[in-house]
């Protein structure tokens, strides 16, 4: 340690004699000494002093010590410095071993800190057991209980069928944070901004679950609650921009494309503003610049996916190519593999739509390489590969891809993606037996219709219209599906042009069976 030698002796004597007042007095002097001799530049020596100052502050002012501990821990987590986080944790735990006077609340926070390190270092089961144990404490600090519930929910959310348990954890955490967000109700060791940001982030987690379950409309309510909480904060962090990006993605699923573009603009501006602050030296850890640049690329990638839906394939390809280059140019150790994989998926989708199957398959294969460790996303490229195999007449291979994708998405009750699997199966089986394809897709429609994913619902209705026409020409069933499909595809917020084109083509075929000349306007509009 770097304590001046004159303080070492009195500190040790007060410990041996169990003189708490004397120990507190000398600890305070050590703390003041360390604070008055801070290094001029941030480095290992400076961080060592910060850690040691917390160590001494604990002896006479636990509340401020806990606040400093959490602030330093949070900055290390934001900078992805597991080494510094472990160093801090080891030093504080060492102090706990010989100081029995530390309060239960502080000890609970230290246990949570250790569980967080286990989680970040990949020891999920050990972290989960720590969280379970903490939730059994009868006097667990309220803010910390909410934090533990949130962390437990994060772990449960990626363990297959336990997504409903994760949702229950998030809901309980939100209730606690809503109580704590009152200005007069502050937990020890945290400030009001911590509470508000935690509330916002948990609302965002709930919105993500709603999207997975096929309810982006319900997710929008959580996004609005998250934004309301962020706006009450004194400072906005990276999570604000992330929330705007996820909100834009859900708006895309709802077919509210104009609004989605506006939210993408806001997200991009939020990250750009943060980068400017970094450049001016306002932020503490340089690794946050790297993280922010990654987030900015994710926003651009998500917007490119929207352009893909809008038929703006050239613009989408240009952006996705730049996003992939950004990730590829980074060292493999720090590369955002998930971001890279998603960019390859979206690029593969655009290439597939253009009919460039060779390059599309290559993009999907690269996505699979990048997403090997991803829980949910590794099912995405399988859908694209199945679509190509179906078009190329490799039905057995297509069914194999679909089975793998279905198995992956079923683990998480991923309603929207399971709907896409059912849609692809219908396209595949219509070549063999249209009646069977129609029957299977109608069964899938019974649960897809209950979701609020406008785009996937429109896709399924268009496919049902085509299958009903092939099965029974101008039937009442065909007309009913066509009416529902056009109502969704032609919405004002962002019309689904491809879907409208396919529906107008069916209109032309129906009209042409009675009077060929009447089919012309529909075919022209379809083109």
XYZ file of C-alpha atoms in Angstrom:
527
model
C 0.000 0.000 0.000
C 0.990 3.620 -0.472
C 0.041 4.909 2.986
C 2.609 7.165 4.590
C 4.634 5.156 7.127
C 3.570 7.368 10.026
C -0.038 6.111 9.708
C 0.731 2.411 9.515
C 1.650 1.879 13.159
C -1.386 3.634 14.736
C -3.730 1.810 12.357
C -2.359 -1.598 13.321
C -2.395 -0.783 17.056
C -6.023 0.359 16.933
C -6.975 -2.891 15.195
C -5.123 -5.055 17.722
C -6.683 -3.137 20.648
C -10.135 -3.197 18.977
C -10.347 0.566 19.452
C -13.006 1.538 16.879
C -12.806 5.272 17.523
C -9.044 5.287 17.113
C -9.257 3.118 13.991
C -11.844 5.477 12.458
C -9.719 8.538 13.258
C -6.544 7.136 11.695
C -8.490 5.752 8.717
C -9.875 9.251 8.138
C -6.362 10.695 8.188
C -5.226 8.043 5.692
C -8.177 8.854 3.443
C -7.447 12.587 3.553
C -3.778 11.914 2.837
C -4.603 9.788 -0.214
C -7.090 12.333 -1.541
C -4.559 15.160 -1.205
C -1.827 13.173 -2.996
C -3.727 12.006 -6.074
C -1.666 11.405 -9.204
C -1.930 14.038 -11.916
C -2.671 11.528 -14.668
C -4.973 8.536 -14.580
C -2.941 5.360 -14.383
C -2.461 2.282 -12.243
C -1.106 4.397 -9.376
C -4.104 6.684 -9.462
C -6.536 3.753 -9.544
C -4.629 2.153 -6.669
C -5.159 5.296 -4.599
C -8.863 5.363 -5.458
C -9.293 1.764 -4.347
C -7.303 2.348 -1.177
C -9.242 5.505 -0.353
C -12.481 3.465 -0.424
C -10.795 0.933 1.836
C -10.193 3.630 4.486
C -13.440 5.532 3.938
C -15.346 2.394 4.935
C -14.082 2.807 8.515
C -15.738 6.175 9.175
C -18.276 6.902 6.395
C -19.850 3.766 4.953
C -22.460 5.601 2.897
C -19.882 7.595 0.908
C -17.593 4.559 0.707
C -20.384 2.484 -0.814
C -21.175 5.262 -3.283
C -17.504 5.511 -4.337
C -17.234 1.719 -4.569
C -20.278 1.527 -6.846
C -19.146 4.472 -8.988
C -15.691 2.963 -9.507
C -17.136 -0.501 -10.117
C -19.577 0.911 -12.668
C -16.832 2.807 -14.518
C -14.753 -0.387 -14.754
C -17.777 -2.313 -16.036
C -18.524 0.368 -18.630
C -14.915 0.194 -19.768
C -15.073 -3.620 -19.833
C -12.072 -3.765 -17.489
C -12.606 -7.087 -15.765
C -9.014 -6.934 -14.482
C -9.604 -3.652 -12.615
C -13.006 -4.840 -11.428
C -11.429 -7.962 -9.916
C -8.647 -5.896 -8.341
C -11.188 -3.588 -6.681
C -13.253 -6.538 -5.471
C -10.270 -8.402 -4.006
C -9.086 -5.334 -2.076
C -12.494 -4.560 -0.590
C -13.138 -8.199 0.319
C -9.757 -8.305 2.071
C -10.886 -5.431 4.295
C -14.128 -7.244 5.168
C -12.226 -10.240 6.505
C -10.665 -8.366 9.407
C -13.279 -5.661 10.034
C -16.435 -7.182 11.587
C -18.044 -3.754 11.965
C -18.966 -3.360 8.294
C -22.763 -3.184 7.941
C -24.869 -5.982 6.387
C -25.916 -3.647 3.534
C -22.295 -3.022 2.522
C -21.564 -6.753 2.704
C -24.565 -7.449 0.472
C -23.225 -5.026 -2.128
C -19.814 -6.706 -1.993
C -21.460 -10.084 -2.601
C -23.350 -8.596 -5.548
C -20.051 -7.247 -6.890
C -18.520 -10.727 -6.756
C -21.564 -12.239 -8.485
C -21.257 -9.611 -11.234
C -17.644 -10.618 -11.836
C -18.671 -14.278 -12.066
C -21.342 -13.319 -14.613
C -19.004 -11.168 -16.710
C -16.284 -13.830 -16.706
C -18.656 -16.480 -18.078
C -19.437 -18.369 -14.846
C -23.198 -17.992 -15.255
C -24.251 -20.860 -12.981
C -22.098 -19.638 -10.105
C -23.445 -16.097 -10.554
C -27.026 -17.390 -10.659
C -26.532 -19.262 -7.377
C -25.197 -16.084 -5.737
C -28.260 -14.148 -6.905
C -30.623 -16.856 -5.620
C -28.910 -16.822 -2.232
C -29.116 -13.020 -1.964
C -32.848 -12.975 -2.722
C -33.387 -15.177 0.353
C -31.985 -12.497 2.688
C -34.874 -11.094 4.771
C -33.273 -7.631 5.037
C -31.871 -7.236 1.522
C -31.486 -3.563 0.540
C -34.393 -2.561 -1.733
C -32.302 -1.121 -4.565
C -29.957 -4.085 -4.418
C -32.896 -6.504 -4.471
C -34.100 -4.843 -7.673
C -30.588 -5.107 -9.130
C -30.359 -8.798 -8.234
C -33.788 -9.474 -9.750
C -32.690 -7.719 -12.942
C -29.440 -9.725 -13.090
C -31.293 -12.982 -12.400
C -33.746 -12.094 -15.171
C -30.881 -11.475 -17.593
C -29.529 -14.958 -16.917
C -32.937 -16.639 -17.115
C -33.778 -14.827 -20.347
C -31.126 -16.724 -22.268
C -31.886 -20.134 -20.769
C -34.505 -21.358 -23.188
C -38.010 -21.867 -21.869
C -37.313 -19.811 -18.727
C -38.115 -16.546 -20.474
C -41.399 -16.203 -18.548
C -39.463 -16.482 -15.278
C -37.147 -13.755 -16.552
C -40.147 -11.564 -17.302
C -41.466 -12.073 -13.755
C -38.095 -10.971 -12.332
C -38.102 -7.819 -14.474
C -41.679 -6.938 -13.511
C -40.864 -7.240 -9.792
C -37.684 -5.165 -10.249
C -39.629 -2.420 -12.043
C -42.100 -2.195 -9.144
C -39.249 -1.712 -6.670
C -37.474 0.885 -8.815
C -40.680 2.830 -9.338
C -40.927 3.176 -5.556
C -37.260 4.155 -5.255
C -37.437 6.658 -8.117
C -39.297 9.026 -5.790
C -36.856 11.847 -4.945
C -37.236 11.283 -1.202
C -36.486 7.566 -1.387
C -32.791 6.961 -2.056
C -30.978 3.720 -1.260
C -27.529 3.775 0.457
C -24.626 3.822 -1.965
C -26.600 4.972 -5.011
C -27.898 8.261 -6.370
C -31.249 9.007 -7.999
C -29.787 8.776 -11.516
C -28.744 5.169 -10.795
C -32.323 4.334 -9.861
C -33.861 6.041 -12.892
C -31.403 4.466 -15.336
C -31.914 1.031 -13.783
C -35.683 1.492 -14.111
C -35.283 2.495 -17.765
C -32.973 -0.422 -18.598
C -35.372 -2.942 -17.063
C -38.285 -1.502 -19.041
C -36.113 -1.994 -22.134
C -35.470 -5.622 -21.154
C -39.231 -6.162 -20.808
C -39.773 -4.595 -24.230
C -37.252 -7.049 -25.692
C -39.186 -9.991 -24.217
C -42.467 -8.637 -25.588
C -40.883 -8.430 -29.062
C -39.652 -12.028 -28.805
C -43.151 -13.134 -27.804
C -44.630 -11.294 -30.779
C -45.992 -8.254 -28.936
C -43.973 -5.222 -30.079
C -47.025 -3.028 -29.425
C -46.847 -3.886 -25.720
C -43.095 -3.414 -25.952
C -43.653 0.175 -27.112
C -45.295 0.963 -23.764
C -42.134 -0.178 -21.981
C -39.954 1.865 -24.352
C -41.967 5.008 -23.610
C -41.643 4.332 -19.862
C -37.887 3.895 -20.324
C -37.547 7.194 -22.193
C -39.602 8.965 -19.502
C -37.185 7.683 -16.843
C -34.101 8.708 -18.845
C -35.442 12.242 -19.321
C -35.540 12.695 -15.529
C -31.816 11.864 -15.262
C -29.217 14.598 -14.888
C -27.005 12.901 -17.486
C -27.843 10.529 -20.332
C -25.634 7.486 -20.838
C -25.155 5.062 -23.709
C -28.273 3.161 -22.709
C -30.457 6.064 -23.853
C -29.236 5.654 -27.433
C -29.603 1.876 -27.227
C -33.215 2.259 -26.101
C -33.987 4.515 -29.065
C -32.438 1.954 -31.422
C -34.463 -0.951 -30.018
C -37.577 1.216 -30.131
C -36.955 1.910 -33.820
C -36.588 -1.838 -34.476
C -39.994 -2.510 -32.906
C -41.544 0.326 -34.907
C -40.204 -1.405 -38.012
C -41.983 -4.626 -36.988
C -45.168 -2.647 -36.415
C -44.892 -1.184 -39.910
C -44.536 2.365 -38.553
C -41.552 3.012 -40.792
C -41.568 6.823 -40.836
C -41.532 6.889 -37.061
C -38.818 4.212 -37.042
C -36.552 6.405 -39.192
C -37.092 9.306 -36.777
C -36.082 7.157 -33.810
C -33.021 5.883 -35.694
C -32.006 9.528 -36.255
C -32.385 10.239 -32.538
C -30.336 7.161 -31.595
C -27.543 8.081 -34.004
C -27.467 11.653 -32.681
C -27.298 10.380 -29.086
C -24.211 8.281 -29.834
C -22.558 11.040 -31.878
C -23.090 13.496 -29.011
C -21.464 11.049 -26.608
C -18.464 10.630 -28.927
C -17.988 14.408 -29.035
C -17.897 14.485 -25.241
C -15.307 11.712 -25.276
C -13.183 13.705 -27.713
C -13.292 16.714 -25.377
C -12.084 14.575 -22.487
C -15.286 14.630 -20.439
C -15.510 10.859 -20.045
C -13.168 8.724 -17.935
C -12.409 5.511 -19.767
C -11.352 5.388 -23.405
C -12.894 1.962 -23.969
C -16.304 3.623 -23.891
C -15.389 5.334 -27.179
C -14.941 1.903 -28.735
C -18.252 0.704 -27.302
C -20.052 3.814 -28.563
C -18.654 3.362 -32.066
C -19.950 -0.222 -31.998
C -23.387 1.003 -30.923
C -23.397 3.577 -33.709
C -22.691 0.844 -36.262
C -25.545 -1.212 -34.784
C -27.943 1.692 -35.377
C -26.814 1.992 -38.998
C -27.175 -1.771 -39.438
C -30.718 -1.710 -38.024
C -31.676 1.151 -40.338
C -30.271 -0.795 -43.308
C -32.617 -3.662 -42.361
C -35.497 -1.188 -42.612
C -34.292 -0.039 -46.039
C -34.234 -3.714 -47.019
C -37.940 -3.962 -46.161
C -38.634 -0.734 -48.055
C -36.985 -2.141 -51.188
C -34.038 0.285 -51.019
C -31.542 -2.508 -51.583
C -28.732 -0.384 -52.995
C -28.694 1.919 -49.948
C -28.933 -1.070 -47.596
C -25.998 -2.865 -49.257
C -23.776 0.219 -49.120
C -24.369 0.711 -45.396
C -24.040 -2.985 -44.528
C -20.770 -3.244 -46.466
C -19.359 -0.323 -44.443
C -20.593 -1.824 -41.159
C -18.947 -5.170 -41.958
C -15.687 -3.415 -42.899
C -15.765 -1.526 -39.584
C -16.028 -4.760 -37.583
C -13.538 -6.677 -39.755
C -10.895 -3.969 -39.301
C -10.917 -4.383 -35.527
C -8.652 -6.895 -33.728
C -10.412 -10.226 -33.269
C -10.118 -9.955 -29.481
C -12.181 -6.742 -29.325
C -14.394 -7.354 -32.372
C -18.157 -7.217 -31.847
C -18.927 -10.673 -33.245
C -22.674 -10.359 -32.734
C -22.809 -7.028 -34.567
C -20.730 -8.490 -37.395
C -22.956 -11.573 -37.629
C -26.179 -9.565 -37.806
C -24.706 -7.348 -40.546
C -23.859 -10.467 -42.592
C -27.432 -11.764 -42.114
C -28.987 -8.539 -43.393
C -26.547 -8.399 -46.302
C -27.389 -12.020 -47.110
C -31.099 -11.139 -47.111
C -30.578 -8.287 -49.585
C -28.408 -10.426 -51.877
C -30.987 -13.239 -51.729
C -33.789 -10.847 -52.673
C -31.698 -9.682 -55.632
C -31.264 -13.302 -56.741
C -27.520 -13.370 -55.996
C -27.652 -16.708 -54.206
C -23.912 -17.468 -54.317
C -22.908 -14.317 -52.414
C -25.983 -14.567 -50.178
C -25.017 -18.073 -49.033
C -21.486 -16.858 -48.344
C -22.873 -14.009 -46.211
C -25.064 -16.409 -44.219
C -22.123 -18.768 -43.638
C -20.027 -15.864 -42.330
C -22.919 -14.920 -40.054
C -22.963 -18.453 -38.642
C -19.236 -18.219 -37.878
C -19.699 -14.939 -35.998
C -22.805 -16.054 -34.087
C -21.591 -19.413 -32.769
C -21.888 -18.209 -29.162
C -25.115 -16.258 -29.644
C -28.162 -17.756 -27.948
C -31.006 -16.500 -30.150
C -29.417 -14.945 -33.229
C -27.732 -18.075 -34.580
C -31.119 -19.214 -35.877
C -31.415 -16.212 -38.220
C -29.008 -17.267 -41.013
C -30.657 -20.704 -41.122
C -33.874 -19.078 -42.373
C -32.033 -17.386 -45.232
C -30.239 -20.595 -46.194
C -33.579 -22.449 -46.133
C -35.157 -19.855 -48.463
C -32.323 -20.281 -50.985
C -32.374 -24.086 -50.774
C -36.139 -24.025 -51.422
C -35.741 -21.881 -54.551
C -32.900 -24.083 -55.810
C -35.064 -27.190 -55.428
C -33.081 -28.695 -52.536
C -36.137 -29.429 -50.424
C -34.481 -31.855 -48.022
C -31.711 -29.373 -47.249
C -34.265 -26.563 -46.804
C -36.309 -28.651 -44.356
C -33.123 -29.435 -42.428
C -32.300 -25.744 -42.045
C -35.881 -25.003 -40.978
C -35.837 -27.757 -38.347
C -32.619 -26.355 -36.869
C -34.026 -22.812 -36.878
C -37.290 -23.965 -35.294
C -35.426 -25.837 -32.563
C -33.389 -22.726 -31.765
C -36.333 -20.288 -31.732
C -38.573 -22.693 -29.784
C -36.150 -22.564 -26.852
C -37.053 -18.917 -26.383
C -40.713 -18.971 -27.498
C -39.619 -16.586 -30.253
C -43.081 -16.134 -31.763
C -42.149 -13.828 -34.631
C -39.325 -16.021 -35.897
C -41.386 -19.192 -35.481
C -43.941 -17.462 -37.706
C -41.236 -16.953 -40.335
C -40.334 -20.657 -40.099
C -44.001 -21.588 -40.695
C -44.131 -19.183 -43.638
C -41.037 -20.701 -45.222
C -42.424 -24.229 -44.734
C -45.622 -23.197 -46.526
C -43.639 -21.827 -49.475
C -41.734 -25.094 -49.635
C -44.754 -27.395 -49.430
C -46.853 -25.426 -51.952
C -44.682 -26.927 -54.702
C -45.806 -30.405 -53.646
C -49.292 -30.005 -52.202
C -50.991 -26.591 -52.193
C -53.901 -27.817 -50.069
C -51.552 -29.132 -47.391
C -49.493 -25.927 -47.486
C -52.637 -23.847 -47.034
C -53.887 -25.993 -44.165
C -50.534 -25.827 -42.318
C -50.183 -22.066 -42.745
C -53.767 -21.526 -41.557
C -52.905 -23.413 -38.373
C -49.859 -21.196 -37.901
C -51.997 -18.107 -38.601
C -54.181 -18.907 -35.588
C -51.331 -17.950 -33.221
C -49.508 -15.475 -35.479
C -52.661 -13.329 -35.718
C -52.579 -12.833 -31.939
C -49.227 -11.042 -32.168
C -48.739 -7.345 -32.941
C -45.953 -7.858 -35.514
C -47.641 -6.072 -38.409
C -45.017 -6.944 -41.019
C -44.939 -10.700 -40.370
C -48.766 -10.764 -40.170
C -48.954 -9.021 -43.537
C -46.414 -11.501 -44.989
C -48.458 -14.489 -43.813
C -51.745 -13.021 -45.099
C -50.233 -12.393 -48.548
C -49.006 -15.993 -48.645
C -52.436 -17.236 -47.517
C -54.078 -15.159 -50.271
C -51.817 -16.708 -52.912
C -52.330 -20.234 -51.575
C -56.108 -19.777 -51.377
C -56.127 -18.517 -54.981
C -54.039 -21.463 -56.203
C -56.262 -23.844 -54.255
C -59.682 -22.506 -55.207
C -59.266 -19.492 -57.514
C -61.769 -16.710 -56.728
C -63.019 -18.209 -53.480
C -64.512 -16.385 -50.526
C -61.511 -17.476 -48.465
C -59.123 -15.919 -50.998
C -61.060 -12.623 -50.992
C -61.150 -12.531 -47.188
C -57.386 -13.060 -46.849
C -56.761 -10.508 -49.611
C -58.867 -7.893 -47.789
C -57.029 -8.429 -44.495
C -53.632 -8.418 -46.212
C -54.280 -5.190 -48.122
C -55.475 -3.469 -44.934
C -52.122 -4.198 -43.290
C -49.878 -3.797 -46.340
C -51.397 -0.481 -47.399
C -51.145 1.264 -44.040
C -50.277 4.947 -44.118
C -47.234 4.809 -41.800
C -45.135 2.762 -44.208
C -46.804 0.710 -46.961
C -45.340 -2.760 -47.599
C -44.735 -2.273 -51.315
C -43.714 -5.866 -52.067
C -46.868 -7.205 -50.406
C -49.101 -4.764 -52.304
C -47.425 -5.759 -55.583
C -48.107 -9.454 -54.936
C -51.731 -8.758 -54.011
C -52.318 -6.636 -57.127
C -50.827 -9.449 -59.218
C -53.450 -11.816 -57.758
C -56.116 -9.182 -58.537
C -54.923 -9.174 -62.134
C -55.052 -12.949 -62.420
C -58.589 -13.062 -60.992
C -59.790 -10.282 -63.321
C -58.048 -11.844 -66.314
C -59.979 -15.088 -65.991
C -63.204 -13.254 -66.885
C -61.995 -10.404 -69.101
C -58.256 -10.226 -69.946
C -58.330 -6.492 -70.654
C -59.564 -5.818 -67.094
C -56.414 -7.413 -65.718
C -54.079 -4.848 -67.299
C -54.381 -2.044 -64.668
C -53.677 -4.481 -61.818
C -50.632 -5.973 -63.578
C -49.265 -2.504 -64.382
C -49.643 -1.405 -60.757
C -48.028 -4.636 -59.610
C -44.993 -3.910 -61.793
